[in-house]
Coordinates of C-alpha atoms and ligand atoms in Angstrom, one line a residue:
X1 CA 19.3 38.4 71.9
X2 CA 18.4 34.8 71.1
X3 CA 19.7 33.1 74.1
X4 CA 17.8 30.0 75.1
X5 CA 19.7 27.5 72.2
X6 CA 23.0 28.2 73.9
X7 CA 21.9 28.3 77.7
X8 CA 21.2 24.7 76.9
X9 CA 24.4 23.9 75.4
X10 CA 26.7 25.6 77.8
X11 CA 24.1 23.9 80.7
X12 CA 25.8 20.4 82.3
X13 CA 28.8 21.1 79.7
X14 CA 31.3 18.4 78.8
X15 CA 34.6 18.2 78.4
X16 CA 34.3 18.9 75.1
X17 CA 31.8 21.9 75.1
X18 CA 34.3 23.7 78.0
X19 CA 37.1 23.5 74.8
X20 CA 35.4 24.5 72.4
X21 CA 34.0 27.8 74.5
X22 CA 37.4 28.4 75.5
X23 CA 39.1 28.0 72.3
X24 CA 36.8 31.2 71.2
X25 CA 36.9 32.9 74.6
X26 CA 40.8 32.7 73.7
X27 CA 40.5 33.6 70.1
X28 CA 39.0 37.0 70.9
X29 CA 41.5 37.9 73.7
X30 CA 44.1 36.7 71.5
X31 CA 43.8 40.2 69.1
X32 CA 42.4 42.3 72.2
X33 CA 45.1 41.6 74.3
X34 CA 49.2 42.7 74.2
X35 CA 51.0 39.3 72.9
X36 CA 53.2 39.1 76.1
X37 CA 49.7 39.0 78.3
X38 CA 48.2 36.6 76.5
X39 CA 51.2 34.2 75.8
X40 CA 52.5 34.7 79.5
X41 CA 49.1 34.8 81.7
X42 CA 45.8 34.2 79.7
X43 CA 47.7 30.9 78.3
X44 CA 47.8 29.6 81.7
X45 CA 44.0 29.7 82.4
X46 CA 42.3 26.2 82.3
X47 CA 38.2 26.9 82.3
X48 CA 36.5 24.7 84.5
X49 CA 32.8 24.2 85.8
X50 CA 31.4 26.2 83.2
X51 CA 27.7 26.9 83.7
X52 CA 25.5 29.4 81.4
X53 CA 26.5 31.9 83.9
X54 CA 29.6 31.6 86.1
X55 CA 32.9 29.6 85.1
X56 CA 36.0 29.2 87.1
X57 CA 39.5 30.3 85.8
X58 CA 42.1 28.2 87.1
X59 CA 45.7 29.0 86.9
X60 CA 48.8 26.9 88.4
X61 CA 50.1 30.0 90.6
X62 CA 48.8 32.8 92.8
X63 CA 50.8 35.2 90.6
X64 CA 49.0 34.3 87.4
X65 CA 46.1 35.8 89.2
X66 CA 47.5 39.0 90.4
X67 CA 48.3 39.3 86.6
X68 CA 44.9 38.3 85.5
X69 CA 43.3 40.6 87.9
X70 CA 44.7 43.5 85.7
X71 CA 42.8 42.1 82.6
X72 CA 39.9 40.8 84.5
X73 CA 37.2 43.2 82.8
X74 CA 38.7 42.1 79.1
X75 CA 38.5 38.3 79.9
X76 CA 35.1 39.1 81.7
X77 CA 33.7 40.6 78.3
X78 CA 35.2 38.4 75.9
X79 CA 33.2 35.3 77.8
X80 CA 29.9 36.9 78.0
X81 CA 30.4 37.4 74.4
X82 CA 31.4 33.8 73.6
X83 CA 28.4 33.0 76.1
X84 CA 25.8 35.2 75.1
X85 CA 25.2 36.6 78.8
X86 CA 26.3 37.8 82.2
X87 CA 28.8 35.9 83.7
X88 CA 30.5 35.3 87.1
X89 CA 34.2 34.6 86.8
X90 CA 36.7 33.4 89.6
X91 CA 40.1 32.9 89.4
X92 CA 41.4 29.7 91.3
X93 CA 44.9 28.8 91.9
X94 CA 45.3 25.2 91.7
X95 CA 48.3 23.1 91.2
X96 CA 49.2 21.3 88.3
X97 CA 49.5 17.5 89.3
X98 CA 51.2 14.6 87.9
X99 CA 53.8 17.1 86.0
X100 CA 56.5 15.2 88.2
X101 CA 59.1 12.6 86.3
X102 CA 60.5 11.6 89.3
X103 CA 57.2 10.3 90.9
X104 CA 57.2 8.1 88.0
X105 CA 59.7 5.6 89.5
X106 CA 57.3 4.7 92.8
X107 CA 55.4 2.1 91.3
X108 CA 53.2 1.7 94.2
X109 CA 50.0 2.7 93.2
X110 CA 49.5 0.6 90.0
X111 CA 45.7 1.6 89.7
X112 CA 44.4 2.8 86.4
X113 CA 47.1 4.8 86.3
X114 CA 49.5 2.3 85.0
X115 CA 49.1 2.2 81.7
X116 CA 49.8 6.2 81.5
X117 CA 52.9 5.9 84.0
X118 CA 54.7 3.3 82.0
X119 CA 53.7 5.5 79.1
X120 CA 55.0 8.6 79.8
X121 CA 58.4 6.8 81.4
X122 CA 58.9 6.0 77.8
X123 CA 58.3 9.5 76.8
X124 CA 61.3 10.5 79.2
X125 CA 63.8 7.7 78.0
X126 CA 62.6 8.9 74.3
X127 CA 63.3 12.9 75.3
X128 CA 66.6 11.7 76.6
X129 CA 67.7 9.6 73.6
X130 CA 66.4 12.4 70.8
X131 CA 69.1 15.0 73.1
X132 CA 66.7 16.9 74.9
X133 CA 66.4 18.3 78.0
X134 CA 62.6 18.3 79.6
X135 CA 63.3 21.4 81.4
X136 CA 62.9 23.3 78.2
X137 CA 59.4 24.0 77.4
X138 CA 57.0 26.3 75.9
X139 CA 55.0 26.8 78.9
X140 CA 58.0 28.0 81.0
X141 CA 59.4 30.3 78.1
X142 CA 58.1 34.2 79.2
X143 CA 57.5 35.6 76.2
X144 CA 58.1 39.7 75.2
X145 CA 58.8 42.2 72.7
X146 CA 61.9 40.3 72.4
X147 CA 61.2 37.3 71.5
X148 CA 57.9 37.2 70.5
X149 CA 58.3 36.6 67.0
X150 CA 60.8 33.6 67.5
X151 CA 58.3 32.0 69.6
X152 CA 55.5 32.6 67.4
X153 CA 57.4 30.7 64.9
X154 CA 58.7 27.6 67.3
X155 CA 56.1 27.5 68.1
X156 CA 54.0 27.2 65.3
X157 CA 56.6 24.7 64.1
X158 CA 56.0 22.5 67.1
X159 CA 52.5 22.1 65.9
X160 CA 53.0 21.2 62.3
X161 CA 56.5 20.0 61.8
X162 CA 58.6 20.4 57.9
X163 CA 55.3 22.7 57.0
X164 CA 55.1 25.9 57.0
X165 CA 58.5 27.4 58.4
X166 CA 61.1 25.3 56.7
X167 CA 64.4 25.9 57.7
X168 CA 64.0 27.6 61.0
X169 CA 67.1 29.7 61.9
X170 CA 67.4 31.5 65.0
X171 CA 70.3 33.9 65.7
X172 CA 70.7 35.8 68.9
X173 CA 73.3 36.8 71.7
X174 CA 74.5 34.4 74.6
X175 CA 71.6 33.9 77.1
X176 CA 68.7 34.9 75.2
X177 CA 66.7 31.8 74.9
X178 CA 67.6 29.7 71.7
X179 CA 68.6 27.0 73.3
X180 CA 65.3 27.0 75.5
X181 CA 63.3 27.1 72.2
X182 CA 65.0 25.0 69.9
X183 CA 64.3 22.4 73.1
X184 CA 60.7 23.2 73.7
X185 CA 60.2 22.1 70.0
X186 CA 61.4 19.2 70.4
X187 CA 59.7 18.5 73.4
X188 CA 56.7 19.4 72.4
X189 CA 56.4 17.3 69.2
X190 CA 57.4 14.1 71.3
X191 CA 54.7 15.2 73.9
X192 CA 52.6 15.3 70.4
X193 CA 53.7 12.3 69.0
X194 CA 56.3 10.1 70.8
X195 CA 57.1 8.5 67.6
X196 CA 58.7 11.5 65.9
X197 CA 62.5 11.0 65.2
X198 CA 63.3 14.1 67.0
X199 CA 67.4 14.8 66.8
X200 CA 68.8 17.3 68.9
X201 CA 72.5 18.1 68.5
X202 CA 74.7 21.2 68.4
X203 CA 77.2 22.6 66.0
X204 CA 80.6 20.9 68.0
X205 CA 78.9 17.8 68.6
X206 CA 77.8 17.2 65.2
X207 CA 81.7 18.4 64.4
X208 CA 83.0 15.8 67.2
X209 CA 80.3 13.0 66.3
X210 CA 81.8 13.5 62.7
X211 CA 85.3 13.5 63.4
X212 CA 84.7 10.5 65.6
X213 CA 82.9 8.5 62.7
X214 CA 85.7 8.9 60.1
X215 CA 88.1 8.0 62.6
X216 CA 86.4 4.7 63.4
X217 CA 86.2 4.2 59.7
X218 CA 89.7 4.1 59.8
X219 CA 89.8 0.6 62.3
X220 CA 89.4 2.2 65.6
X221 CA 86.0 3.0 67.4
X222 CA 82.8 1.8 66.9
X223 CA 80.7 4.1 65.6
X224 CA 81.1 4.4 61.6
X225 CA 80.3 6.9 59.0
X226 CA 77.0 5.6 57.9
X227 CA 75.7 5.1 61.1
X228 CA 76.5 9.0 61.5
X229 CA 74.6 9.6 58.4
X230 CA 71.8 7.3 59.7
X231 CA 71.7 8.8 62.7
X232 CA 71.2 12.5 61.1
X233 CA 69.4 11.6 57.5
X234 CA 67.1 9.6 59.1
X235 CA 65.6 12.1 61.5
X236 CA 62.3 13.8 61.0
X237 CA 63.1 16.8 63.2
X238 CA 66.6 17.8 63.0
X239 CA 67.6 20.6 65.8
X240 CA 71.1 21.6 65.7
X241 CA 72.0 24.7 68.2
X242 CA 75.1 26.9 67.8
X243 CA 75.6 25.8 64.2
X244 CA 78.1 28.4 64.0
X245 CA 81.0 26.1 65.2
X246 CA 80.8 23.5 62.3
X247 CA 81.4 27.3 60.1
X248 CA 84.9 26.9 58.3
X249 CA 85.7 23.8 58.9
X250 CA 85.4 21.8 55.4
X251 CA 84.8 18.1 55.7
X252 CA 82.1 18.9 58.6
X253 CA 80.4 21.7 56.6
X254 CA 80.0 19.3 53.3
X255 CA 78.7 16.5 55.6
X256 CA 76.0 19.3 57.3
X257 CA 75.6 20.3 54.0
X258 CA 74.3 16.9 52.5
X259 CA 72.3 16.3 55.9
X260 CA 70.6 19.7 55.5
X261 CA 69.5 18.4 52.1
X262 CA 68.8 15.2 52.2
X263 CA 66.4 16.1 54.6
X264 CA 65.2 19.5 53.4
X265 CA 64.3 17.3 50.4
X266 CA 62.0 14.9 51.8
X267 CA 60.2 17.8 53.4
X268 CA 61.6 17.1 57.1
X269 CA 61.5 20.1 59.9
X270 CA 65.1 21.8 60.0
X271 CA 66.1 23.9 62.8
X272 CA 69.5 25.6 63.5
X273 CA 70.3 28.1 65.7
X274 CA 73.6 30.6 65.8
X275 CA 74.8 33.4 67.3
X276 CA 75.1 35.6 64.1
X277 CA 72.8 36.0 61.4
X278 CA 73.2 33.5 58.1
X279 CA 74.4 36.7 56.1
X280 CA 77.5 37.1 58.3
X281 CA 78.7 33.2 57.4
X282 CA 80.7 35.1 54.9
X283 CA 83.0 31.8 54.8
X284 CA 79.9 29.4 54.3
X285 CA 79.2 28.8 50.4
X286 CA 76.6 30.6 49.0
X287 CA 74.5 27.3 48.0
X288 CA 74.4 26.7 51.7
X289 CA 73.5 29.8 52.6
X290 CA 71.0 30.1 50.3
X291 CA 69.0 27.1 51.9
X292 CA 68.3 29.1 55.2
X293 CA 66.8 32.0 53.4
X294 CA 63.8 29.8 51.9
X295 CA 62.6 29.3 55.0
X296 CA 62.0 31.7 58.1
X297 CA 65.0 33.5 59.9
X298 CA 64.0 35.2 63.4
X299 CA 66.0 36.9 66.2
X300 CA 65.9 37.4 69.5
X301 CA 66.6 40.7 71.1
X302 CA 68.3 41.9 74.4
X303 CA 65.0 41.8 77.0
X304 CA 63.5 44.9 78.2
X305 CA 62.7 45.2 82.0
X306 CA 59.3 44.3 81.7
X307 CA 60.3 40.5 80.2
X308 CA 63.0 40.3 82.8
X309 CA 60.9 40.9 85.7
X310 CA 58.4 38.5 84.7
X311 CA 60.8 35.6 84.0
X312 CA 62.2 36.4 87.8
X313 CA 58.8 36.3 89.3
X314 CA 57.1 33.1 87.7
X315 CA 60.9 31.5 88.6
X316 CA 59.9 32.7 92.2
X317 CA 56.7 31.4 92.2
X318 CA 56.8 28.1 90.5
X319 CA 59.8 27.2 93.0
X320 CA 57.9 28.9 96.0
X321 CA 61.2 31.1 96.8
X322 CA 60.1 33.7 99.7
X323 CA 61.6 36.8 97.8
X324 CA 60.0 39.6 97.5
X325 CA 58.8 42.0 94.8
X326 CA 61.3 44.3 95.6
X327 CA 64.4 42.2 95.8
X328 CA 63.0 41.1 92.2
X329 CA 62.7 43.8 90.6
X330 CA 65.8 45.2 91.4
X331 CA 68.1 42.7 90.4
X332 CA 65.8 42.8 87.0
X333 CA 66.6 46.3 86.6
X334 CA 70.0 45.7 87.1
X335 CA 71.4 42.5 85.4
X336 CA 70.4 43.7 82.0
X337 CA 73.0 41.4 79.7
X338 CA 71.0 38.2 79.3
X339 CA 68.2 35.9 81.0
X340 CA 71.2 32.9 81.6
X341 CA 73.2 36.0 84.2
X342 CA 69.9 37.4 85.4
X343 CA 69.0 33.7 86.8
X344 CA 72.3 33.3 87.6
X345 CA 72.5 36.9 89.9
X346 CA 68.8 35.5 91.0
X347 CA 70.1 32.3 92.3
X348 CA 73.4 33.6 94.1
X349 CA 71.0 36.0 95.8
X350 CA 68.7 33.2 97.0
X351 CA 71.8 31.1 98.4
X352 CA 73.6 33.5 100.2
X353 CA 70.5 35.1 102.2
X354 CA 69.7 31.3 102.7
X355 CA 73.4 30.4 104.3
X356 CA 72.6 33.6 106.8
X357 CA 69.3 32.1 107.4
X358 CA 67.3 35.0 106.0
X359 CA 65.6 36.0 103.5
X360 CA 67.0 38.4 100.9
X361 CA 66.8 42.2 101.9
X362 CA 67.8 45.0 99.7
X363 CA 71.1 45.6 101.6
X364 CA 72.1 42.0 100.3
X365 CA 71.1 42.0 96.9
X366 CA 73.0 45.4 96.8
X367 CA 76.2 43.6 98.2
X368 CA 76.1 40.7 96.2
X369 CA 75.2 42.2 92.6
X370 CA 78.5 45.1 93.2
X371 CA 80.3 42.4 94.1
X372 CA 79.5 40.2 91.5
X373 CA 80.3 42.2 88.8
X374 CA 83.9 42.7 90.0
X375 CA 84.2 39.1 90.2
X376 CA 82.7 38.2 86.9
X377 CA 85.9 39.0 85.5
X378 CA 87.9 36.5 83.8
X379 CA 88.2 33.1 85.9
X380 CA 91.8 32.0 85.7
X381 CA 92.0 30.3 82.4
X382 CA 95.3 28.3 81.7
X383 CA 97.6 28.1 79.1
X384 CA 97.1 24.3 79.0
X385 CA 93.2 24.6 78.1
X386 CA 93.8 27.2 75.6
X387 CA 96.7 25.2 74.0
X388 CA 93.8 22.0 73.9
X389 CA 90.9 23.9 72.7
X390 CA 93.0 25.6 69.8
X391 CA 93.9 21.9 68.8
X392 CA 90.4 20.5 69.0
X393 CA 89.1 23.4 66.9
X394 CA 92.1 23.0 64.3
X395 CA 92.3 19.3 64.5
X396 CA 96.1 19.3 65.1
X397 CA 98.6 17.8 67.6
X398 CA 99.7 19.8 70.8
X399 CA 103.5 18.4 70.2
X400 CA 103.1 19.7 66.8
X401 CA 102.1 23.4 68.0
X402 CA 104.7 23.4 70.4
X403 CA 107.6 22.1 67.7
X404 CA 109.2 23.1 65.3
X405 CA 107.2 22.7 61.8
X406 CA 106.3 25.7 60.0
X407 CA 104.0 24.8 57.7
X408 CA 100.6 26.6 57.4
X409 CA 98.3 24.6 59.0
X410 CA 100.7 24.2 62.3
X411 CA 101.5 28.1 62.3
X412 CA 98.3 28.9 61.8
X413 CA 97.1 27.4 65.5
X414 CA 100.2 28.3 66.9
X415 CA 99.6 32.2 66.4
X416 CA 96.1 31.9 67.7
X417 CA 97.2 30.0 70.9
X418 CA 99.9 32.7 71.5
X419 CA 96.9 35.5 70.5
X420 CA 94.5 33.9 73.1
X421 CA 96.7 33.4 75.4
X422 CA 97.9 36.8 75.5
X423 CA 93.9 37.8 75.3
X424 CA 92.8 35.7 78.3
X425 CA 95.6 35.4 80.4
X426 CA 97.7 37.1 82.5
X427 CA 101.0 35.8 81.6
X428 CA 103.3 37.2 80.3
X429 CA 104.8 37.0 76.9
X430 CA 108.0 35.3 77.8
X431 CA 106.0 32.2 79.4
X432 CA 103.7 32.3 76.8
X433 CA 106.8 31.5 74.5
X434 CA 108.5 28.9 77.1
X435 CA 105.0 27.5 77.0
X436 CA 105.0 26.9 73.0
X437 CA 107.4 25.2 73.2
X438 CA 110.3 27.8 74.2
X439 CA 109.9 30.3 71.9
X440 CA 111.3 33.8 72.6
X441 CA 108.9 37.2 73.2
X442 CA 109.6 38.3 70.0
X443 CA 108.3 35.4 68.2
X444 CA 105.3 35.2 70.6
X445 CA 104.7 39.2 69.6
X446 CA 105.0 38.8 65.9
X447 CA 102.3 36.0 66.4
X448 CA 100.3 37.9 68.0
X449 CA 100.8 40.9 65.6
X450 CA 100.0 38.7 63.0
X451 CA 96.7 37.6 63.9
X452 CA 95.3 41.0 65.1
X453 CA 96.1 42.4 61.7
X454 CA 94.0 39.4 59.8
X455 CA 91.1 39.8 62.7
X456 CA 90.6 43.0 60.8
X457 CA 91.6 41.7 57.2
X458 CA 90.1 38.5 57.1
X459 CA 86.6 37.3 58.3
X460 CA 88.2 33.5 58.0
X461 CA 90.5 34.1 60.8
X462 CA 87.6 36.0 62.7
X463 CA 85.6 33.6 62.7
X464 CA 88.0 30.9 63.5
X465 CA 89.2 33.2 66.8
X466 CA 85.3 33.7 67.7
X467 CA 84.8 30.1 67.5
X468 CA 87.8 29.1 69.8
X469 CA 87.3 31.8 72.0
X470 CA 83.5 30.6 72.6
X471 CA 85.1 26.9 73.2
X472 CA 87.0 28.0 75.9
Ligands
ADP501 P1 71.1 30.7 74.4 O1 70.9 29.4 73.9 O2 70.5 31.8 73.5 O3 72.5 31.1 74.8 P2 69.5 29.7 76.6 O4 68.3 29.1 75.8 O5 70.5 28.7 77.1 O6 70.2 30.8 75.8 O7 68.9 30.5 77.8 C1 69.6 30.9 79.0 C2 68.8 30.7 80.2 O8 67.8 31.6 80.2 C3 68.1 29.3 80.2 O9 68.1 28.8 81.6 C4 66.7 29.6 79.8 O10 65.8 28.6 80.4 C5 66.5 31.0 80.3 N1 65.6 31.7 79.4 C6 65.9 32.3 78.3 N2 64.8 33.0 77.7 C7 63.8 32.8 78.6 C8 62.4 33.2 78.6 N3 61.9 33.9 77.7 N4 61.7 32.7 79.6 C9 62.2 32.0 80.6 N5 63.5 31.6 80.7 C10 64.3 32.0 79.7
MG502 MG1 72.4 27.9 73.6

């Protein structure tokens, strides 16, 4: 083996030379390794004092180790390769500095460091102007079988915006991740380039925004139609979660519809997310749905046990909770719905065994997850914020609901609100019908009647209950 030309290379190695080693070191593991292991622990590794013979693999938490322990041999082999000889490898926790917003605001220290601080104070304001939450990223998105093809694509995407996967629509469950995605792209191509008009926006927000705008347009309000249109047409990265809401409802749909294309046109990243897949928008026009299929269209899947006990632990370890492996792995095994109620059963755990001043033992997590999934049961839901989301979502007047007009686009609501109510309340008919405006049972029956024959007739009304049901 020719070795001398690249002992003296890899000897007194620069920044630069310790990237470009990795970057092959990591294109080899990349096809020897399962995608979850590399994404989830090999990703973590930053190389550092890299010699001809010995490098050190740093990682940001003791539990990437015991992870990278299991593939030590692979990683071992892939660098000698790269290296062209034996190697020493270590793996070294060390803590990832400086990744804290909120240091930013202690301006004590003004050193060199200034310039970078003021910097990236802007980068926050511009996260938080473009919608975005910076607790969304890429590197605290666990990927699995589940999801791994989604987060291929995002993340692809947030590398080379409007190029390759144009639109991006991503349909799963509650609580699977979309929102943590769609997020981590826009984060990531402001951490790229800050420049970037990224707009994040969802579905009902684009529907209110809209609603607000023509109303304004009207004399009241300040913000008008164009500078709605502005705000959206003018974006170069256009993110808009839980598109299904804006489904059925006309005037929004047109007004997505010309924002989708103006900027589809001019070749700028779209990315919408829903909780069905674009083939089930049997109510959106064809010409519309169309659009999504010439670009990409990914799911994500219920996670397997595997996914969910890594997301617990690397929550565990990044916030130093003292919970055991055990305790962990049993709540993974058990909430099995989505990641939003597995962090959710994994926080109630950690509060309750810190308000008796221990830490969580098996007995606990047994009481608290039986009891939890009594109590998950419907919260007590009035009739008052059914009666207001019904409105919102059929732009109508409660006095009018609760009247007496019968025309179709008052009935209409008024059967749903009596449906839902019935649905997610306990009351009975008869208050239902004082409640509307002191209708008998009867009519409050037939109403109900009414719509649970169209939920199987017609998708329109389907939809329109999904939608208002997911408001609430
Ligand atoms: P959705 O938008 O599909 O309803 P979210 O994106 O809001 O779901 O995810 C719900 C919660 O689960 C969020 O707190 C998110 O950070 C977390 N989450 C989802 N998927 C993952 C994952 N693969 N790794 C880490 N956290 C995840
Ligand atoms: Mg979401």
């Amino acid at each position: 083996m020719n070795t001398t030309k690249t002992d003296d290379v890899i000897d007194d190695a620069k920044k630069e030379d310790i990237k470009d080693f990795w970057k092959k070191v990591l294109g080899i593991l990349e096809t020897e390794l399962n995608p979850t292991a590399y994404n989830t622990w090999v990703r973590s590794i930053t190389p550092e004092n890299l010699t001809k013979n010995s490098v050190d693999l740093t990682v940001p938490m003791e539990y990437n180790v015991k992870q990278l322990e299991k593939y030590r041999s692979l990683i071992l082999d892939a660098i000698e390769r790269v290296g062209k000889n034996k190697f020493k490898i270590q793996f070294l926790v060390k803590k990832v500095e400086g990744d804290n917003v909120a240091e930013l605001d202690e301006e004590k220290d003004l050193g060199p460091l200034f310039e970078s601080k003021k910097q990236l104070k802007a980068d926050s304001k511009r996260v938080e102007r473009a919608g975005l939450n910076p607790r969304f990223t890429f590197e605290n998105f666990i990927m699995g079988n589940s999801n791994q093809l989604a987060y291929a694509i995002a993340q692809a995407i947030s590398e080379n915006p409007g190029e390759s996967y144009n639109p991006f629509f991503l349909y799963s469950g509650v609580g699977l991740g979309k929102t943590h995605l769609t997020q981590a792209i826009g984060n990531k191509i402001l951490g790229n380039s800050p420049k970037t008009n990224v707009v994040y926006t969802t579905g009902e927000s684009f529907m209110n925004e809209l609603i607000e705008a023509i109303q304004s347009g009207k004399g009241r309000g300040k913000y008008t139609s164009n500078e709605f249109r502005n705000k959206f047409r003018k974006a170069d990265v256009l993110l808009i979660d839980d598109i299904q809401f804006i489904i059925g409802r006309e005037s929004t749909q047109l007004e997505f519809f010309h924002t989708f294309n103006a900027l589809y046109m001019s070749g700028k990243q779209i990315v919408l997310t829903s909780d069905r897949p674009p083939k089930d928008f049997t109510n959106l026009e064809k010409r519309i749905t169309s659009r999504f299929g010439s670009g990409i269209i990914a799911d994500i899947q219920y996670p397997d046990t595997d996914l969910r006990t890594a997301i617990l632990r690397t929550k565990r370890d990044i916030n130093r909770d003292e919970v055991s492996d055990e305790v962990i792995d049993y709540i993974a095994q058990y909430v099995s719905t989505n990641i939003r109620e597995l962090e959710g059963a994994y926080l109630q755990v950690l509060t309750t065994s810190r308000a008796s001043g221990r830490s969580p033992n098996m007995d606990l997590v047994e009481s608290i997850l039986g009891k939890n999934m009594k109590t998950q049961r419907k919260k007590a839901l009035t009739l008052n914020q059914i009666l207001k989301e019904v409105c919102r979502y059929y732009a109508v007047k409660s006095v009018d609901v609760k009247g007496k007009r019968r025309t179709k686009n008052i009935v209409i609501p008024r059967q749903v609100a009596m449906f839902l109510m019935r649905e997610l309340t306990e009351e009975p008919l008869m208050s239902i019908g004082q409640f509307l405006g002191g209708r008998d049972h009867t009519t409050v029956m037939h109403g109900i009647r009414k719509v649970e024959n169209e939920l199987v007739e017609m998708t329109k009304t389907r939809q329109d209950v999904d939608n208002v049901r997911r408001m609430i």
